[in-house]
XYZ file of C-alpha atoms in Angstrom:
335
model
C 17.558 16.403 -81.853
C 20.060 16.997 -78.437
C 22.821 18.317 -80.036
C 26.602 17.210 -78.831
C 27.370 20.459 -79.732
C 26.068 24.047 -79.637
C 28.174 26.118 -82.646
C 25.373 27.195 -84.078
C 23.314 27.977 -81.369
C 26.156 29.937 -79.576
C 26.147 32.393 -82.728
C 22.944 32.842 -83.299
C 22.825 34.569 -79.769
C 24.761 36.933 -80.171
C 24.760 37.178 -84.497
C 24.749 40.846 -84.892
C 27.983 40.753 -82.601
C 29.630 38.871 -84.108
C 29.311 39.993 -87.399
C 29.692 43.566 -85.961
C 33.530 42.964 -85.140
C 33.844 40.785 -88.086
C 33.081 44.832 -90.168
C 34.996 46.004 -87.827
C 38.249 43.497 -88.485
C 37.590 43.796 -92.292
C 36.940 47.240 -92.595
C 40.687 48.065 -91.236
C 42.274 45.867 -93.590
C 44.770 44.403 -90.264
C 43.118 40.354 -90.913
C 46.351 39.219 -88.574
C 48.467 40.374 -85.614
C 45.634 43.610 -85.132
C 44.623 45.375 -82.362
C 42.424 42.112 -80.944
C 44.626 39.896 -81.274
C 46.630 42.180 -78.695
C 43.104 42.336 -76.728
C 43.071 38.393 -76.492
C 46.561 38.111 -75.126
C 46.457 40.579 -72.596
C 42.523 39.245 -71.424
C 44.390 35.768 -71.273
C 47.273 37.069 -68.930
C 44.694 39.475 -66.684
C 42.938 35.950 -65.931
C 45.981 33.620 -65.572
C 48.320 35.835 -64.024
C 51.077 35.213 -66.755
C 53.610 37.364 -68.434
C 53.266 36.459 -71.310
C 50.827 34.893 -73.876
C 52.044 33.960 -77.429
C 48.048 33.330 -79.821
C 48.998 30.196 -82.367
C 46.600 29.068 -85.168
C 46.294 25.498 -82.971
C 46.497 24.575 -79.324
C 48.081 21.451 -81.171
C 50.581 24.168 -82.401
C 51.117 25.856 -79.163
C 52.464 22.391 -77.563
C 54.439 21.866 -80.484
C 56.266 24.620 -80.518
C 56.821 24.771 -77.242
C 57.939 21.023 -77.203
C 60.479 21.880 -79.969
C 61.893 24.671 -77.525
C 62.774 22.428 -74.727
C 63.401 18.903 -76.039
C 66.649 20.476 -77.547
C 67.530 19.507 -73.626
C 65.213 16.709 -73.239
C 65.426 13.089 -74.240
C 62.645 11.728 -72.221
C 58.450 13.045 -72.391
C 55.788 11.710 -70.628
C 52.106 11.823 -71.011
C 49.199 10.995 -69.108
C 47.185 7.442 -71.485
C 44.287 9.170 -71.956
C 43.659 12.241 -73.666
C 43.172 13.690 -77.144
C 46.098 12.050 -79.630
C 47.150 16.084 -80.226
C 48.151 15.621 -77.056
C 51.288 13.259 -77.117
C 51.542 14.154 -81.780
C 51.749 17.885 -81.073
C 54.201 18.122 -78.755
C 56.653 15.783 -79.871
C 55.759 15.953 -83.407
C 59.288 18.250 -84.212
C 61.059 15.883 -81.727
C 63.899 13.044 -83.006
C 62.235 9.366 -81.912
C 65.657 7.735 -81.990
C 66.661 9.414 -79.001
C 63.809 10.532 -76.997
C 61.247 7.911 -75.072
C 57.792 8.220 -74.708
C 56.069 7.595 -71.288
C 52.381 6.761 -70.747
C 51.384 7.324 -67.322
C 47.683 6.130 -66.075
C 45.176 7.977 -65.397
C 43.128 8.536 -61.681
C 39.678 8.242 -61.093
C 38.769 11.543 -62.382
C 40.336 10.991 -65.675
C 44.115 13.234 -65.074
C 47.371 11.696 -64.926
C 48.223 9.612 -61.680
C 49.719 11.605 -59.458
C 51.130 8.878 -57.339
C 52.457 6.617 -60.444
C 53.819 10.054 -61.782
C 56.512 10.595 -59.143
C 57.841 6.852 -58.907
C 58.530 7.275 -62.744
C 60.354 10.534 -61.601
C 62.274 8.796 -58.712
C 63.767 6.627 -61.473
C 65.199 10.053 -63.335
C 68.263 11.914 -62.830
C 69.935 15.213 -63.237
C 71.414 13.882 -66.712
C 67.668 12.579 -67.659
C 66.368 15.714 -68.554
C 62.402 14.799 -69.285
C 59.788 16.834 -69.614
C 56.031 15.569 -68.403
C 53.243 17.332 -69.981
C 49.964 16.560 -67.978
C 46.449 17.342 -69.167
C 43.496 18.684 -67.476
C 41.071 15.997 -68.760
C 37.241 16.918 -68.772
C 38.033 20.538 -67.773
C 38.474 18.928 -64.193
C 42.541 20.321 -63.092
C 44.617 17.959 -62.096
C 46.105 18.824 -57.965
C 48.171 21.932 -58.596
C 49.433 21.705 -55.425
C 50.971 18.009 -55.978
C 52.609 19.479 -59.745
C 54.146 22.499 -57.508
C 55.825 20.476 -54.957
C 56.871 17.754 -57.643
C 58.352 21.175 -59.974
C 60.944 21.992 -56.882
C 61.554 18.474 -56.173
C 62.906 17.837 -59.420
C 64.275 20.419 -60.978
C 65.348 19.079 -64.582
C 61.915 18.408 -65.220
C 60.069 20.315 -67.447
C 56.030 20.717 -66.153
C 53.974 21.770 -69.134
C 50.337 22.282 -68.748
C 47.796 21.001 -71.730
C 44.817 23.282 -70.970
C 43.145 22.829 -73.730
C 39.746 21.520 -72.156
C 40.195 23.398 -68.666
C 40.217 27.010 -69.055
C 37.567 28.323 -66.918
C 38.709 26.171 -64.540
C 40.515 26.171 -60.886
C 42.933 24.613 -57.625
C 41.762 26.286 -54.527
C 41.185 29.369 -56.519
C 44.922 28.607 -58.477
C 43.662 29.823 -62.784
C 44.618 26.581 -65.591
C 46.705 28.317 -67.515
C 49.239 29.742 -64.614
C 51.250 26.997 -63.457
C 53.790 25.288 -64.940
C 56.603 26.601 -67.519
C 54.575 26.790 -69.905
C 50.317 26.270 -70.509
C 48.447 25.463 -73.576
C 44.769 26.006 -74.810
C 42.558 26.281 -77.690
C 40.058 28.272 -79.161
C 38.567 24.835 -80.978
C 34.775 26.028 -81.819
C 33.831 23.504 -79.528
C 35.764 24.407 -76.863
C 34.423 26.039 -74.104
C 35.931 29.262 -75.001
C 35.451 28.541 -78.960
C 36.407 30.471 -82.073
C 33.745 29.826 -85.258
C 37.297 29.455 -86.923
C 39.895 27.779 -84.448
C 43.277 29.392 -82.279
C 45.282 28.705 -79.565
C 47.206 30.199 -77.011
C 50.383 30.022 -75.373
C 50.897 31.798 -71.821
C 54.425 31.721 -69.697
C 56.816 33.784 -67.247
C 59.665 32.848 -69.180
C 60.494 35.610 -72.068
C 62.775 33.331 -73.584
C 60.272 30.504 -73.780
C 57.783 33.438 -74.678
C 60.319 35.151 -77.798
C 60.806 31.351 -79.150
C 56.902 30.392 -79.646
C 56.875 33.257 -81.170
C 59.413 33.079 -83.336
C 58.235 29.180 -84.430
C 54.968 30.619 -85.023
C 55.699 33.349 -87.693
C 57.057 32.285 -90.997
C 60.286 34.368 -91.257
C 61.438 37.585 -89.750
C 61.106 40.955 -91.116
C 64.822 40.082 -92.597
C 62.880 37.250 -94.420
C 64.923 34.520 -92.564
C 62.449 31.597 -91.888
C 61.879 30.420 -88.628
C 59.339 27.872 -88.646
C 55.473 27.782 -89.186
C 52.910 30.183 -90.500
C 50.553 29.753 -87.220
C 48.506 32.481 -86.623
C 44.755 33.311 -85.365
C 43.295 35.230 -87.844
C 41.909 38.316 -86.056
C 38.024 37.327 -87.106
C 38.727 34.935 -84.502
C 40.721 36.777 -81.818
C 38.143 39.293 -81.458
C 34.694 37.198 -80.991
C 36.688 35.136 -78.782
C 38.094 37.693 -76.665
C 34.208 39.275 -76.915
C 32.952 36.212 -75.234
C 36.155 36.499 -72.835
C 35.005 39.439 -71.617
C 31.181 39.534 -72.049
C 30.127 35.826 -72.230
C 32.369 33.720 -70.209
C 31.488 33.854 -66.503
C 27.738 33.417 -67.542
C 29.105 30.173 -69.614
C 31.086 28.601 -67.286
C 28.087 29.059 -64.624
C 25.374 27.405 -66.261
C 27.746 24.156 -67.181
C 27.844 24.420 -63.716
C 24.471 24.128 -63.006
C 23.835 21.422 -65.648
C 26.492 18.900 -64.756
C 24.934 19.908 -60.921
C 21.719 18.730 -62.415
C 23.318 15.713 -64.162
C 25.030 14.796 -60.489
C 21.949 15.078 -59.318
C 19.506 12.780 -61.307
C 21.659 9.885 -63.293
C 22.220 6.593 -60.889
C 25.286 5.919 -63.082
C 29.220 6.831 -62.642
C 30.283 10.196 -63.493
C 33.683 11.290 -63.435
C 33.999 14.019 -61.781
C 36.237 16.415 -60.279
C 38.366 16.702 -57.099
C 36.729 18.556 -54.336
C 39.648 21.337 -54.630
C 38.423 21.677 -58.253
C 36.323 24.707 -60.354
C 35.794 22.132 -63.288
C 35.191 24.356 -66.348
C 32.807 21.441 -67.205
C 34.270 20.684 -70.500
C 32.805 16.987 -70.618
C 30.378 15.004 -68.754
C 31.387 12.215 -68.652
C 29.665 8.775 -67.404
C 30.819 5.497 -67.490
C 28.647 1.939 -67.979
C 29.414 -1.336 -68.828
C 27.149 -1.731 -71.456
C 28.499 1.524 -73.024
C 27.342 0.986 -76.698
C 24.291 -0.294 -75.999
C 23.527 2.798 -73.896
C 24.841 5.065 -76.421
C 22.234 3.318 -79.268
C 19.674 3.719 -77.009
C 19.834 7.480 -76.358
C 20.503 8.315 -79.945
C 17.551 6.406 -80.481
C 15.513 9.565 -78.317
C 17.092 12.187 -80.201
C 20.204 12.693 -77.977
C 23.770 13.059 -79.168
C 26.527 11.883 -77.317
C 30.067 11.249 -78.193
C 33.318 8.808 -77.030
C 36.421 10.383 -75.443
C 38.228 8.581 -75.701
C 38.192 4.675 -77.695
C 41.793 4.065 -77.207
C 44.609 5.068 -74.913
C 47.446 6.844 -76.346
C 50.092 4.363 -76.378
C 47.533 2.434 -78.851
C 45.317 0.583 -76.621
C 42.368 -0.448 -74.463
C 41.523 -0.487 -71.083
C 38.395 -0.354 -68.208
C 38.111 3.274 -68.703
C 37.756 3.503 -72.537
C 35.602 0.404 -73.272
C 32.922 2.178 -70.535
C 33.444 6.374 -71.141
C 30.859 8.463 -72.690
C 30.376 11.800 -73.208
C 26.960 13.247 -72.499
C 25.791 16.677 -74.214
C 26.895 19.963 -71.714
C 26.282 23.917 -73.048
C 24.738 26.835 -71.971
C 22.122 26.760 -74.337
C 21.355 23.144 -73.523
């Protein structure tokens, strides 16, 4: 059986290292907010060039906390219509739905938010319409970062947030995912390129005030016992393992994902969802389109090849040509 996910294979590859890291943490008694959390935050800042990093229990929480801070002055959210539900539900879960508007923009041939359609939408905003755009680097393919930078300069009343849950390790003309927009959010879900064996997330920003506010949101209380938010903190064992993977395995894993993606692209006679030429993809997913997707999925299952559908519906709960035809194939370093 060719599994779709590789958590067990990845664990076996460095089992003794992970057990040793767990032993170090549990022997220290510092199981949250310890030195490995600090190391992971520093490594992520170095990788992205960001000034601030705040670890959370999940990427969903990271998006939600950013949304909670920014939405106090915003009344309009814009999302791509293709993504995991946490992109919009997480980000806007603390918003006042009676006073906010959620807008969904179609995606382009790479699976990312169509920037032409986004710009047309922004033309109808003004300084009195505080807007937040959450874009997604779907499947590990980044959007055009140069275009995002121009839109940021053109529309100063719009906050641009990067949902980078699927794109750690990706870049656009050398600019790494996680480095642009008012904030970027990573996921360390076990299924991600850089995954924990539990779960976790991170928010990166250059805004000290935003970082401080998100830090308060993730803590259940301050030392003065004042309640500020949630108990959303990655545990020290997961932080240790994610940090070790990032420093010792991640680059080689990304190279292997790229090799597998090239093999698929060179040998499959089917439409593949590929990145733009200027994008170095993280290859979080390898997605194809087929007009008889369900039949193909069943045939692959009969050959003991596990596949997934990302995603069966749009975020505004409809279907389109993409959701009816997309199919994700296994792609991970141990494949």
